[in-house]
Short mmCIF file of C-alpha atoms and ligand atoms in Angstrom, two decimals:
data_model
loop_
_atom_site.label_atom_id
_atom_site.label_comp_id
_atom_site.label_asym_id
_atom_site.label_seq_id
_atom_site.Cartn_x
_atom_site.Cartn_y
_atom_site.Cartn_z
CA UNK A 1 43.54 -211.35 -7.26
CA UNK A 2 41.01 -209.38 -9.54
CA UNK A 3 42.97 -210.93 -12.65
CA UNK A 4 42.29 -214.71 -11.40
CA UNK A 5 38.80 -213.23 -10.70
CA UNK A 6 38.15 -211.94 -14.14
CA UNK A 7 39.45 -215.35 -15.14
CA UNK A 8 37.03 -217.38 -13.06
CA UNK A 9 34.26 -214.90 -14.72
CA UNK A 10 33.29 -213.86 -11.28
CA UNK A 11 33.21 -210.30 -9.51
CA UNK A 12 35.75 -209.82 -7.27
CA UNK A 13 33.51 -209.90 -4.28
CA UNK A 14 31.99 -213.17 -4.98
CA UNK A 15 35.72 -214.83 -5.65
CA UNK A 16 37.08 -213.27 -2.36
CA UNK A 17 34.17 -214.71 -0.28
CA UNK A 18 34.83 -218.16 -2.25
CA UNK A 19 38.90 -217.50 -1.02
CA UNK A 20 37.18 -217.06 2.47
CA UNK A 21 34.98 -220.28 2.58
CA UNK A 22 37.29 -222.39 0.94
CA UNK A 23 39.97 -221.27 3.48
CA UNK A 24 37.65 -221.71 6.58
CA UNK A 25 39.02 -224.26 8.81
CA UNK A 26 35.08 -225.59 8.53
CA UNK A 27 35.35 -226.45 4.94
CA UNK A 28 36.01 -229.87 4.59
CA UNK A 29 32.92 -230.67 6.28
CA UNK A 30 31.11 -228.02 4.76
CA UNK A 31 31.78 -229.45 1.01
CA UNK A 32 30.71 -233.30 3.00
CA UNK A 33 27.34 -231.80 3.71
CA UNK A 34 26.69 -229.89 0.39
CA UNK A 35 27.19 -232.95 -1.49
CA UNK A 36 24.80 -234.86 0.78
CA UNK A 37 22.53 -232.03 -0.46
CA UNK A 38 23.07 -232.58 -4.09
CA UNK A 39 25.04 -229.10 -4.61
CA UNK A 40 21.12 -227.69 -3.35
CA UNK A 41 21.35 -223.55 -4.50
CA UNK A 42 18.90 -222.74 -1.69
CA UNK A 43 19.88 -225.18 1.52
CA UNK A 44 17.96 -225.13 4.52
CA UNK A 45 19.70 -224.39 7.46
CA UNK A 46 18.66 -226.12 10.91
CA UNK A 47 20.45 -226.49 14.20
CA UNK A 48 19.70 -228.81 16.64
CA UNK A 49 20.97 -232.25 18.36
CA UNK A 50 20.04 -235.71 18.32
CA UNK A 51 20.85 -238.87 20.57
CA UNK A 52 20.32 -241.91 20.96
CA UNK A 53 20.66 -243.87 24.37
CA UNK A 54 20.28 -247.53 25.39
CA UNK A 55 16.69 -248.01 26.79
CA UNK A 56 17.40 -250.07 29.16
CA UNK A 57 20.74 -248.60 30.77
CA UNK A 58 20.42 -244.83 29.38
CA UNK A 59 23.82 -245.00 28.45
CA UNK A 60 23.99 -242.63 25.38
CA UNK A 61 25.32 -244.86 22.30
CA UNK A 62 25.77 -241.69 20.11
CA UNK A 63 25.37 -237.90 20.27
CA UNK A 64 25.20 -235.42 16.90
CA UNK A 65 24.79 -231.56 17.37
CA UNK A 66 25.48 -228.80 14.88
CA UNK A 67 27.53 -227.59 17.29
CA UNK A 68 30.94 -228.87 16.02
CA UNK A 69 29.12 -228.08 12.26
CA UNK A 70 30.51 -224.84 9.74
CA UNK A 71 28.83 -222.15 10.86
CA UNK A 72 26.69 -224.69 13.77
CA UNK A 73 24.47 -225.25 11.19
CA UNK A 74 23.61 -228.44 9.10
CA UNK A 75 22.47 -227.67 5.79
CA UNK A 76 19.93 -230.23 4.01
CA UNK A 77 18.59 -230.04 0.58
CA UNK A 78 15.92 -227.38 -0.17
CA UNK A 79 13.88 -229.64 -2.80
CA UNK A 80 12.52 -227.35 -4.69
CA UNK A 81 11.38 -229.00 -8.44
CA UNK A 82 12.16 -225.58 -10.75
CA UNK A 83 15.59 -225.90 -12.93
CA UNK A 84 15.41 -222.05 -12.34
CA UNK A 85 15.33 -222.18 -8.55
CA UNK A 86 17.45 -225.00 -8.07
CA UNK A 87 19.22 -227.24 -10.29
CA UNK A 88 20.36 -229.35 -7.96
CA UNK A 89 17.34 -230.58 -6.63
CA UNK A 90 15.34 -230.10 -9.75
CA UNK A 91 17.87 -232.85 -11.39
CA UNK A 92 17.11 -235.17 -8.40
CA UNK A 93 13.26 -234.37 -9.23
CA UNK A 94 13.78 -235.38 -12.92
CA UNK A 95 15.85 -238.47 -11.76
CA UNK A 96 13.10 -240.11 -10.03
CA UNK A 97 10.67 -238.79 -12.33
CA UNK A 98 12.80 -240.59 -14.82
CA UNK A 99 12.64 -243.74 -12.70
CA UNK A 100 9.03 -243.50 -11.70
CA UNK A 101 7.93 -243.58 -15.68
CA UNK A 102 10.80 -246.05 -16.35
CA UNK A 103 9.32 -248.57 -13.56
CA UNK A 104 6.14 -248.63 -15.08
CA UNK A 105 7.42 -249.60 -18.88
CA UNK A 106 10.35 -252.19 -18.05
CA UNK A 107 9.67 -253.16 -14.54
CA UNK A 108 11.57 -252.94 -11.55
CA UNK A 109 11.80 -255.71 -9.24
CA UNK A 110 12.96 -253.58 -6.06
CA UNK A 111 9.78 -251.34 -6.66
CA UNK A 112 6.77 -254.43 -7.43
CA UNK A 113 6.73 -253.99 -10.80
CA UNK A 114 7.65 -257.17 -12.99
CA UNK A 115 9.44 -257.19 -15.74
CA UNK A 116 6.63 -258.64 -17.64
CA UNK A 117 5.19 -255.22 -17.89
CA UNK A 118 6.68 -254.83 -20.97
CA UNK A 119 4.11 -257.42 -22.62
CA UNK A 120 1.06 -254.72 -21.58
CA UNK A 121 -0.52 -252.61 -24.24
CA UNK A 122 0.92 -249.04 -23.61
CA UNK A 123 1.31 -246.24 -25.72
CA UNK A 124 2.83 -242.49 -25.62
CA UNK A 125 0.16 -239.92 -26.06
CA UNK A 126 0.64 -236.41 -26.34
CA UNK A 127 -2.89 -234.38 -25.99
CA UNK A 128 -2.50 -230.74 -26.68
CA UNK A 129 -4.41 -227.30 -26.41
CA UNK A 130 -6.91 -226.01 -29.27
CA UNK A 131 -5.96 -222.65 -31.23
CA UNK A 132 -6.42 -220.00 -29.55
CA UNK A 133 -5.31 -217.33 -32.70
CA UNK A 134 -2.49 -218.00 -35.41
CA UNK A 135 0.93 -217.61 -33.88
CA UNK A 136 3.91 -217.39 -35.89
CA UNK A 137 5.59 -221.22 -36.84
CA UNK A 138 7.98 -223.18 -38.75
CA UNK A 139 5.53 -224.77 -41.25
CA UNK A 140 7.15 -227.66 -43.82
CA UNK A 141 6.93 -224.72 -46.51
CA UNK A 142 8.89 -222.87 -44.45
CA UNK A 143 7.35 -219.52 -44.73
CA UNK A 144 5.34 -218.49 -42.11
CA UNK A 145 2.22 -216.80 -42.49
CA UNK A 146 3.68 -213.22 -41.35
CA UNK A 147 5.92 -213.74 -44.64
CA UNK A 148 9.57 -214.42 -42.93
CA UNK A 149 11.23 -217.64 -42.57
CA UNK A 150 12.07 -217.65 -38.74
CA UNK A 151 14.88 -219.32 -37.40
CA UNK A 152 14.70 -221.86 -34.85
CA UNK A 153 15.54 -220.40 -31.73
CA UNK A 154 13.95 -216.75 -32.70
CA UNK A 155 11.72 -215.71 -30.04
CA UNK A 156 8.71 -214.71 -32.31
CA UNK A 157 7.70 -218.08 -32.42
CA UNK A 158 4.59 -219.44 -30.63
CA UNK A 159 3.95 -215.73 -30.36
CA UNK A 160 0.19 -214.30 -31.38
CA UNK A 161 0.58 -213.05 -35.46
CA UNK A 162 -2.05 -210.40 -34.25
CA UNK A 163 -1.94 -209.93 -30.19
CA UNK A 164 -4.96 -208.00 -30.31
CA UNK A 165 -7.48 -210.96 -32.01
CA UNK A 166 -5.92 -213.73 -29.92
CA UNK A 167 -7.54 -215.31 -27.37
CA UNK A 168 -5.71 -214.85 -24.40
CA UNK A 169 -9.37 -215.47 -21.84
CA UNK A 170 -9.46 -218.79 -23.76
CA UNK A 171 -5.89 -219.99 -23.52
CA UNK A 172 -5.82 -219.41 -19.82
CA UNK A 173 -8.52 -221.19 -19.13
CA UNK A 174 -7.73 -223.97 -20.76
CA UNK A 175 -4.84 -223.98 -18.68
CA UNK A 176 -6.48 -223.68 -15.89
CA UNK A 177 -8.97 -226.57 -16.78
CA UNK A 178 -6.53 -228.97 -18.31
CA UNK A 179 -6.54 -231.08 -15.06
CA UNK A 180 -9.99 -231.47 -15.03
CA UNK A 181 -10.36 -232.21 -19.12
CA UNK A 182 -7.56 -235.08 -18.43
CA UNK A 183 -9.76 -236.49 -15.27
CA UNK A 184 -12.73 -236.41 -18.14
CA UNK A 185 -10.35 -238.01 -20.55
CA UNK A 186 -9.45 -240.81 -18.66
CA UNK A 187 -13.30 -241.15 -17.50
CA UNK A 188 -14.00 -241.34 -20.98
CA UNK A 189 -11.39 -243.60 -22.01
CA UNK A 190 -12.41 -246.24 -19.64
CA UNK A 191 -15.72 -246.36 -21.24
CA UNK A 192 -14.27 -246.35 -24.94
CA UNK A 193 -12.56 -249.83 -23.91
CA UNK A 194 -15.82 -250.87 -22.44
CA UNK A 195 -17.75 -250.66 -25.32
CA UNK A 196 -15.32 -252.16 -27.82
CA UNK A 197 -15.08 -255.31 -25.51
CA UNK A 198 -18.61 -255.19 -25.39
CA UNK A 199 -18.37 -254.75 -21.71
CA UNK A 200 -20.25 -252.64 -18.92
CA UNK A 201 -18.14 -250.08 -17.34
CA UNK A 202 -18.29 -252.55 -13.90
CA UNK A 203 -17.43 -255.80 -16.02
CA UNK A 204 -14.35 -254.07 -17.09
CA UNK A 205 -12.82 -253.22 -13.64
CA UNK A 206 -13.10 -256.84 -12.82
CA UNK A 207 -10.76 -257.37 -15.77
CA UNK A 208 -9.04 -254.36 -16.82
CA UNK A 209 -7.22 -251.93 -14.72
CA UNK A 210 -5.90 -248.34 -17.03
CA UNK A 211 -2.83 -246.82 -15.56
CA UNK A 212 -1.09 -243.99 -16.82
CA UNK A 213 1.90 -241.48 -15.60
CA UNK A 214 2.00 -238.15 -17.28
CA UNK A 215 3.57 -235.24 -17.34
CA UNK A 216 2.82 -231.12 -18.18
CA UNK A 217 4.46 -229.12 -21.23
CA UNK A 218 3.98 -225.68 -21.48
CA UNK A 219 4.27 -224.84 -25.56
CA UNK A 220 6.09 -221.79 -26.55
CA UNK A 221 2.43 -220.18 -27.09
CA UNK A 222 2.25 -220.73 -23.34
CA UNK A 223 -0.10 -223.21 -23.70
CA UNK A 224 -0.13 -226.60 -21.42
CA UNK A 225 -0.30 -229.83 -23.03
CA UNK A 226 -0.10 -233.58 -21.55
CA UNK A 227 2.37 -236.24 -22.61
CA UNK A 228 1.42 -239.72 -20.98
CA UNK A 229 2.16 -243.40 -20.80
CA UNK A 230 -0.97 -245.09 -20.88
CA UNK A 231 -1.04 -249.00 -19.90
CA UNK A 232 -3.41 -251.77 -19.91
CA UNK A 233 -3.13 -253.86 -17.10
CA UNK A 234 -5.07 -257.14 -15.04
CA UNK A 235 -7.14 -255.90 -12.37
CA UNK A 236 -4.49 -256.60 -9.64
CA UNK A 237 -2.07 -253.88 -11.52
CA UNK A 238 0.65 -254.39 -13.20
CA UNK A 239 1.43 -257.85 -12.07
CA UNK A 240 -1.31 -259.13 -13.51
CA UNK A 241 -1.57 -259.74 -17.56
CA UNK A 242 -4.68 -257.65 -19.18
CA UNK A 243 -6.81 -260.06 -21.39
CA UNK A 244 -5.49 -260.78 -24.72
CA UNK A 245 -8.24 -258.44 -26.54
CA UNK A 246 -6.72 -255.82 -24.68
CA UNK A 247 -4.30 -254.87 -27.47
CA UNK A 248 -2.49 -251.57 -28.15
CA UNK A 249 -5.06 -251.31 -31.04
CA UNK A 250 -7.78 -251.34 -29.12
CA UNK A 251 -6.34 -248.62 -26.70
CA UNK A 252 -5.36 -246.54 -29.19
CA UNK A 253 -8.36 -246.17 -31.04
CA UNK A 254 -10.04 -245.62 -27.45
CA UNK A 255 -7.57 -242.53 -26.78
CA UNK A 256 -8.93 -241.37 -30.41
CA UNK A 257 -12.69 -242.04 -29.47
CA UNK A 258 -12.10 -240.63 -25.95
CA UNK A 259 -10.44 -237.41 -26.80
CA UNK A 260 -13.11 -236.20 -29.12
CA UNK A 261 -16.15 -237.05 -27.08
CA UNK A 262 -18.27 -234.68 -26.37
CA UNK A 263 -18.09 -236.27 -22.56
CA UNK A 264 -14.56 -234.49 -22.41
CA UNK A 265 -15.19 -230.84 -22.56
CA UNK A 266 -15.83 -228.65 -20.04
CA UNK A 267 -18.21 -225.64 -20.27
CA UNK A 268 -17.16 -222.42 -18.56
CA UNK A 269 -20.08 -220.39 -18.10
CA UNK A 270 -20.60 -216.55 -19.41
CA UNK A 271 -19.42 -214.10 -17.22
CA UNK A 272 -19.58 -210.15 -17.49
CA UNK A 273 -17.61 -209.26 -21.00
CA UNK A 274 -16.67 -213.26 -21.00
CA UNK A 275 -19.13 -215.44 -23.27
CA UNK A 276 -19.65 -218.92 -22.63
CA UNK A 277 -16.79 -221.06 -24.11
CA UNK A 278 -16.74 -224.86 -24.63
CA UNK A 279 -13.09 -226.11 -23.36
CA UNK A 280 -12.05 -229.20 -25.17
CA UNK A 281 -8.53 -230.92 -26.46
CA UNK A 282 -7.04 -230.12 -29.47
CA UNK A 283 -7.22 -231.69 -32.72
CA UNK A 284 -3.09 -232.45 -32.56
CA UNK A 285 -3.48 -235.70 -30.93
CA UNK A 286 -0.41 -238.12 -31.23
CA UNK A 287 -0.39 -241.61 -29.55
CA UNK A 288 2.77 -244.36 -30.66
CA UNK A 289 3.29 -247.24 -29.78
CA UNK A 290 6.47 -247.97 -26.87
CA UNK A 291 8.86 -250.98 -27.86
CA UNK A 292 11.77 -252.28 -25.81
CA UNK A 293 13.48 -250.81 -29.38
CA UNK A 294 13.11 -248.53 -31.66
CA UNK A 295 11.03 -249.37 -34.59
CA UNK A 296 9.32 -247.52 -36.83
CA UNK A 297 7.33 -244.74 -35.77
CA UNK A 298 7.20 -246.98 -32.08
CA UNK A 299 9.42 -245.27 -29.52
CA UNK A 300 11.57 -247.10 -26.87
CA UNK A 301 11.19 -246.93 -23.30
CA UNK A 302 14.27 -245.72 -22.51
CA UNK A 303 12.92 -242.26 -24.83
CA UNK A 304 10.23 -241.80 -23.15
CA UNK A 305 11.13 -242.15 -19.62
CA UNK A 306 14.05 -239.01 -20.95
CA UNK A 307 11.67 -237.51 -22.83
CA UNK A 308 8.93 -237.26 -19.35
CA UNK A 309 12.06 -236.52 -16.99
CA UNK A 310 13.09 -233.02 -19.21
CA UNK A 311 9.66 -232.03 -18.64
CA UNK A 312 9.13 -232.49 -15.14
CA UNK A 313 11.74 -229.59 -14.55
CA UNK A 314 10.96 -227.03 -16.98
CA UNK A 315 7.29 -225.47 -15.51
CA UNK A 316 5.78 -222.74 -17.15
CA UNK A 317 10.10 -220.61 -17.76
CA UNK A 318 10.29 -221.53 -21.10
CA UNK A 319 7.62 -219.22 -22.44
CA UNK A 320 9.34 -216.37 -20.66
CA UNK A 321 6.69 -216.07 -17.52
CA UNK A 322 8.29 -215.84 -13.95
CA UNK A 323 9.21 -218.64 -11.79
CA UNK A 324 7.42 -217.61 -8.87
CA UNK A 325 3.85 -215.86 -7.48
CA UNK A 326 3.18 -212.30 -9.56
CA UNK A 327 2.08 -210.11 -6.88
CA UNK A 328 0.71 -207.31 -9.24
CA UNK A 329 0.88 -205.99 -12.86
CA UNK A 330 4.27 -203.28 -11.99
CA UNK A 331 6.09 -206.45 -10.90
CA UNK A 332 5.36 -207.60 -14.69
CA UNK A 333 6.92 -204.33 -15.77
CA UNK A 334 9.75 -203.80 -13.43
CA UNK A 335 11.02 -207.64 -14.25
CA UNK A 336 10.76 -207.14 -18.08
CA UNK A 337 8.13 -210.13 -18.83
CA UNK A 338 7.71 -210.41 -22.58
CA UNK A 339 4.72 -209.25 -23.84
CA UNK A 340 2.76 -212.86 -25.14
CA UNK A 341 3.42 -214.41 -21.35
CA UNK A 342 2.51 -210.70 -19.69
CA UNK A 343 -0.49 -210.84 -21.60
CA UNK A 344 -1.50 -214.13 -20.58
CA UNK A 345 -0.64 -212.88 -16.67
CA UNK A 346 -2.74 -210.43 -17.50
CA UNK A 347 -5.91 -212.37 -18.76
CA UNK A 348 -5.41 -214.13 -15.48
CA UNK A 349 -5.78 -211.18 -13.41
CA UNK A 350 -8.60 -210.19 -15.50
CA UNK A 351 -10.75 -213.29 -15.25
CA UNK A 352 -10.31 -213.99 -11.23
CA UNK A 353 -13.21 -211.70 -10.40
CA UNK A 354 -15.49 -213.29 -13.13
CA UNK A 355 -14.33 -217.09 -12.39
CA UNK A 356 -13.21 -216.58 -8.21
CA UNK A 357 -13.04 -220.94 -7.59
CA UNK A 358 -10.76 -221.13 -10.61
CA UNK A 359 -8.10 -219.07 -8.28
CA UNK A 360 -6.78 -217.62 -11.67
CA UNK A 361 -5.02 -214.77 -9.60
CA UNK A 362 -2.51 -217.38 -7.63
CA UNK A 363 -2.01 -219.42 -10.75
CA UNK A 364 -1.03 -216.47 -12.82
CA UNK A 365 2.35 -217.16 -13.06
CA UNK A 366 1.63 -220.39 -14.25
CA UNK A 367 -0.14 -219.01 -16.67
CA UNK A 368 -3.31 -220.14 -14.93
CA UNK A 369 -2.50 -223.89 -15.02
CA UNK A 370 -2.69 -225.32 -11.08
CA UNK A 371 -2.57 -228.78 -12.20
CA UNK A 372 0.56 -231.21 -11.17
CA UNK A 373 3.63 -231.34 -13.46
CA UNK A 374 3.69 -234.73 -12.98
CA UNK A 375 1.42 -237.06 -12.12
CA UNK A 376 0.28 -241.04 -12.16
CA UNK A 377 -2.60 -243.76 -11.31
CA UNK A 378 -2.11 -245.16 -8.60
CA UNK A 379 -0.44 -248.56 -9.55
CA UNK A 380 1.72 -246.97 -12.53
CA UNK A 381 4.60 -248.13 -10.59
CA UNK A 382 6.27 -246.37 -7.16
CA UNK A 383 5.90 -243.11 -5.81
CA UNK A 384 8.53 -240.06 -5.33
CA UNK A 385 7.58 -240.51 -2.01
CA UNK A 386 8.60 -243.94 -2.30
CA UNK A 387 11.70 -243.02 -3.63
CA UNK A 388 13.00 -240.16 -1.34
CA UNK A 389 12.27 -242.58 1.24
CA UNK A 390 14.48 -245.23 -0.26
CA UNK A 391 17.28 -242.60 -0.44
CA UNK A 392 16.83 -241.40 3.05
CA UNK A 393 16.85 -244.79 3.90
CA UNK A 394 19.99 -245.72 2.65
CA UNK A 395 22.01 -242.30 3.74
CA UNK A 396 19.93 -243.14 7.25
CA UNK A 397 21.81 -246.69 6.91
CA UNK A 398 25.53 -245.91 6.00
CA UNK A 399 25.33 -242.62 8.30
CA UNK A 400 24.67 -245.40 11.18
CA UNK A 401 27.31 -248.01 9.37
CA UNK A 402 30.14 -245.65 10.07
CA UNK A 403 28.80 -244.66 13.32
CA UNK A 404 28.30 -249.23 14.02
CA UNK A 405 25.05 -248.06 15.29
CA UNK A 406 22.06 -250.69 15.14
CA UNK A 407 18.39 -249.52 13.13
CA UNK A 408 16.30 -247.65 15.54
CA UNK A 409 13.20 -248.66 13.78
CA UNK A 410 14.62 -252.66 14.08
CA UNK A 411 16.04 -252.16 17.28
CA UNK A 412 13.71 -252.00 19.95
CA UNK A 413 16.28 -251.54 22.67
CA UNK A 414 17.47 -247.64 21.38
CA UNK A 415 15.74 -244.60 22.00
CA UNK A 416 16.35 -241.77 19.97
CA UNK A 417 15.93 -238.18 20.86
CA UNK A 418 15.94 -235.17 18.89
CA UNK A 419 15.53 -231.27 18.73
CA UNK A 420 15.92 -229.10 15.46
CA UNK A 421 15.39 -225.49 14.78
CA UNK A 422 15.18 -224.18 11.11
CA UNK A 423 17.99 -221.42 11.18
CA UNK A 424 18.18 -220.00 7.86
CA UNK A 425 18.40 -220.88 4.15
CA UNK A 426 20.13 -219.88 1.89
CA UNK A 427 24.26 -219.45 0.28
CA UNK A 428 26.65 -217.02 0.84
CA UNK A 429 28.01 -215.52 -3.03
CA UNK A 430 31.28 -217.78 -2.88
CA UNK A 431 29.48 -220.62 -1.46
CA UNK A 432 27.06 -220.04 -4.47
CA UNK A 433 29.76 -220.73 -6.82
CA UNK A 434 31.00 -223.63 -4.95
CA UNK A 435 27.64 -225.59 -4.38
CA UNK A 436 27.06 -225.39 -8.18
CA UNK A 437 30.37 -226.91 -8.76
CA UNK A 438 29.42 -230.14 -6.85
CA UNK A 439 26.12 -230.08 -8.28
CA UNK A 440 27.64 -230.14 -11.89
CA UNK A 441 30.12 -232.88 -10.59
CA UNK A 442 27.12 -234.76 -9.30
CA UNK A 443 24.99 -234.78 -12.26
CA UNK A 444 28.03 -235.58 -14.76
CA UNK A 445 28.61 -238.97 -12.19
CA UNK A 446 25.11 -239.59 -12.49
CA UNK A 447 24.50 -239.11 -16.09
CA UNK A 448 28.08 -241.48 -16.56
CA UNK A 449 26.15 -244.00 -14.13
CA UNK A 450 22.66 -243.73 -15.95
CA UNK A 451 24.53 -244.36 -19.60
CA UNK A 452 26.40 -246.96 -18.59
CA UNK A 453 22.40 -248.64 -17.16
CA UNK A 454 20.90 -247.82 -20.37
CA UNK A 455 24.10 -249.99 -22.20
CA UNK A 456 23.65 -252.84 -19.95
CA UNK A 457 19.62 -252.63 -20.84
CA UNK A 458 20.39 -252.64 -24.20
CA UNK A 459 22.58 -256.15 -23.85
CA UNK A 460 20.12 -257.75 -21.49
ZN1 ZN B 1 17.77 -227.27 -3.58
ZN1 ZN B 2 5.92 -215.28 -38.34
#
């Protein structure tokens, strides 16, 4: 047995306790609800009953209990949005993240967006953090300024060239204000277009409605930077046209005006050791153009809705901070945190007595950013909510199918009673395994199914 587990690349532990779960009389059912789950890492466990019963008679129609379940137990999907916590569910995140942007480019009938979307101004922005201290790069020469020519994937990069001169109070709290500079961006912006249509800020709502979705990037420097779809719309959202001198011209050279005005910067006042600083966007500001098809510099729709869904994932991991709250600075040590993110931690826990509304301490490992990862105006398109409805909808639906059980909600003559108990969460070390087998089976169907989509775009 150790030889197949050596083979499997697992210990033997973990491949005996897979033997054990695949050869449970349970497991069947067990692999039925994982899937429903997505392959979740972390499943919630709950126990509990339901029924249903005729209102009028009390007959009982249908009766479910985690009684006859593996274990008693159902296990439903933990949701959690971090690739590191759980892929599973951090692939269904990007998914409708994926969809959400996607909606609000080509349309989606099913979720009240027309297809005539596509005729809108909108553009791809990308609005990034200032310099905080030179950190070591790629530059076109290819030297960087340290003297070595790094190779992609060395870890150096985005790192301070001198840790001790860098910023790190500055970079944090940019971070931590970043949500509040966009809200004065998009204040801003709405003025911008305004004044080139020679409107008042009140003339323009009754003809122009902005909508944007965005997401958060954290830079290998660890600092936080927005990419957004930004759309001009009627004032009835995006089934109404915008007027024609709405143009992607015009918004562009808005987002230019906007970013730069001194309206979007946000003083943080001088505290202690901590001077006075002036929080504003960077001067890397990059706005295209999204086409149906490539062209150009323009980017298609179908890029940027991939583009926004990799994002929504990733959090603050891939600058080598933790995926979770930092309780104090030993934690930092004892889990080996690289010294740029540590540092940043650091500057967190140094600042939350100085700046105690900013809650710098709770955000550390975010590296002070508390802002959403992903975010929209209100009539971008649909929700998540929206969508996780539609899916629970639908499993809801067939569950009931098989069962040839009428809608509750549609059926007024059913009553429905339930009782559930959270009982756990969690895997066993086999079932680990397992679960991220069907997650990886899951994704590759998906990925097949979302391909195959993107083809029959592309010929429509
Ligand atoms: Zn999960
Ligand atoms: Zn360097």
């Amino acid at each position: 047995m150790t030889d197949t587990a050596t083979l499997a690349g697992l210990d033997p532990d973990t491949f005996g306790d897979l033997l054990r779960v695949a050869g449970s009389p349970g497991f069947d059912r067990w692999r039925d609800q994982v899937r429903r789950t997505g392959g979740c890492a972390n499943p919630i466990h709950l126990t509990g009953w339901t029924l249903t019963k005729d209102k009028a008679t009390g007959q009982a129609l249908h009766h479910y209990s985690t009684e006859d379940e593996p274990g008693g137990r159902l296990r439903v999907a933990c949701g959690n949005r971090r690739a590191s916590r759980c892929p599973a569910c951090a692939w269904m995140y990007a998914a409708d993240t994926y969809h959400l942007i996607r909606a609000g480019l080509a349309g989606d009938q099913d979720k009240d967006v027309p297809a005539t979307v596509r005729d809108h101004p909108r553009v791809f922005a990308t609005l990034t953090a200032p310099s905080f201290g030179p950190v070591h790069n790629r530059p076109d020469s290819g030297r960087c300024r340290c003297g070595t020519h790094h190779a992609p994937d060395d870890d150096a990069l985005g790192t301070p060239l001198d840790p001790d001169t860098y910023d790190y109070a500055a970079a944090v709290l940019f971070n931590n204000h970043a949500g509040n500079l966009w809200q004065r961006f998009t204040n801003r912006l709405r003025r911008e277009i305004a004044a080139r249509a020679g409107l008042t800020q009140r003339e323009l709502k009754e003809v122009v409605r902005v909508s944007y979705g965005k997401v958060a990037e954290f830079q290998k420097r660890g600092a936080v930077h927005f990419h957004a779809v930004v759309r001009l719309d009627g004032p009835a959202g995006p089934k109404d046209p915008p007027p024609s001198w709405a143009t992607v011209q015009l918004l562009t050279d808005s987002i230019h005006a906007a970013v730069v005005h001194s309206y979007t910067s946000i003083t943080v006042p001088a505290a202690a050791d901590q001077p006075a600083r002036e929080l504003r966007w960077g001067s890397q500001l990059d706005i295209r153009p999204i086409r149906a098809f490539e062209a150009g510099t323009d980017i298609t729709e179908q890029g940027v809705a991939s583009y926004v869904a990799k994002y929504a994932t990733k959090a603050a991991e891939t600058t080598g901070t933790i995926d979770r709250r930092v309780g104090n600075r030993e934690v930092l040590v004892l889990l080996e945190v690289p010294d740029h993110p540590r540092r940043l931690i650091e500057a967190c826990f140094d600042l939350d007595g100085l700046y105690p509304d900013r809650r710098l301490r709770a955000w550390a490992h975010m590296l002070g950013f508390r802002g959403h990862f992903s975010s929209k105006s209100r009539r971008y398109s649909t929700t998540l909510g929206a969508l996780r409805q539609v899916r629970a909808d639908y499993r809801a639906t067939q569950q009931r199918e098989e069962l040839g059980l009428s809608d509750p909600d549609q059926d007024p003559t059913v009553l429905v009673l339930t009782d559930w108990q959270y009982a756990g969460q969690g895997h066993t070390p086999g079932e680990s395994v397992l679960a991220a087998s069907i997650a990886r089976d899951l994704q590759l169907n998906r990925e097949t199914a979302r391909e195959a989509l993107a083809l029959e775009g592309d010929r429509s």
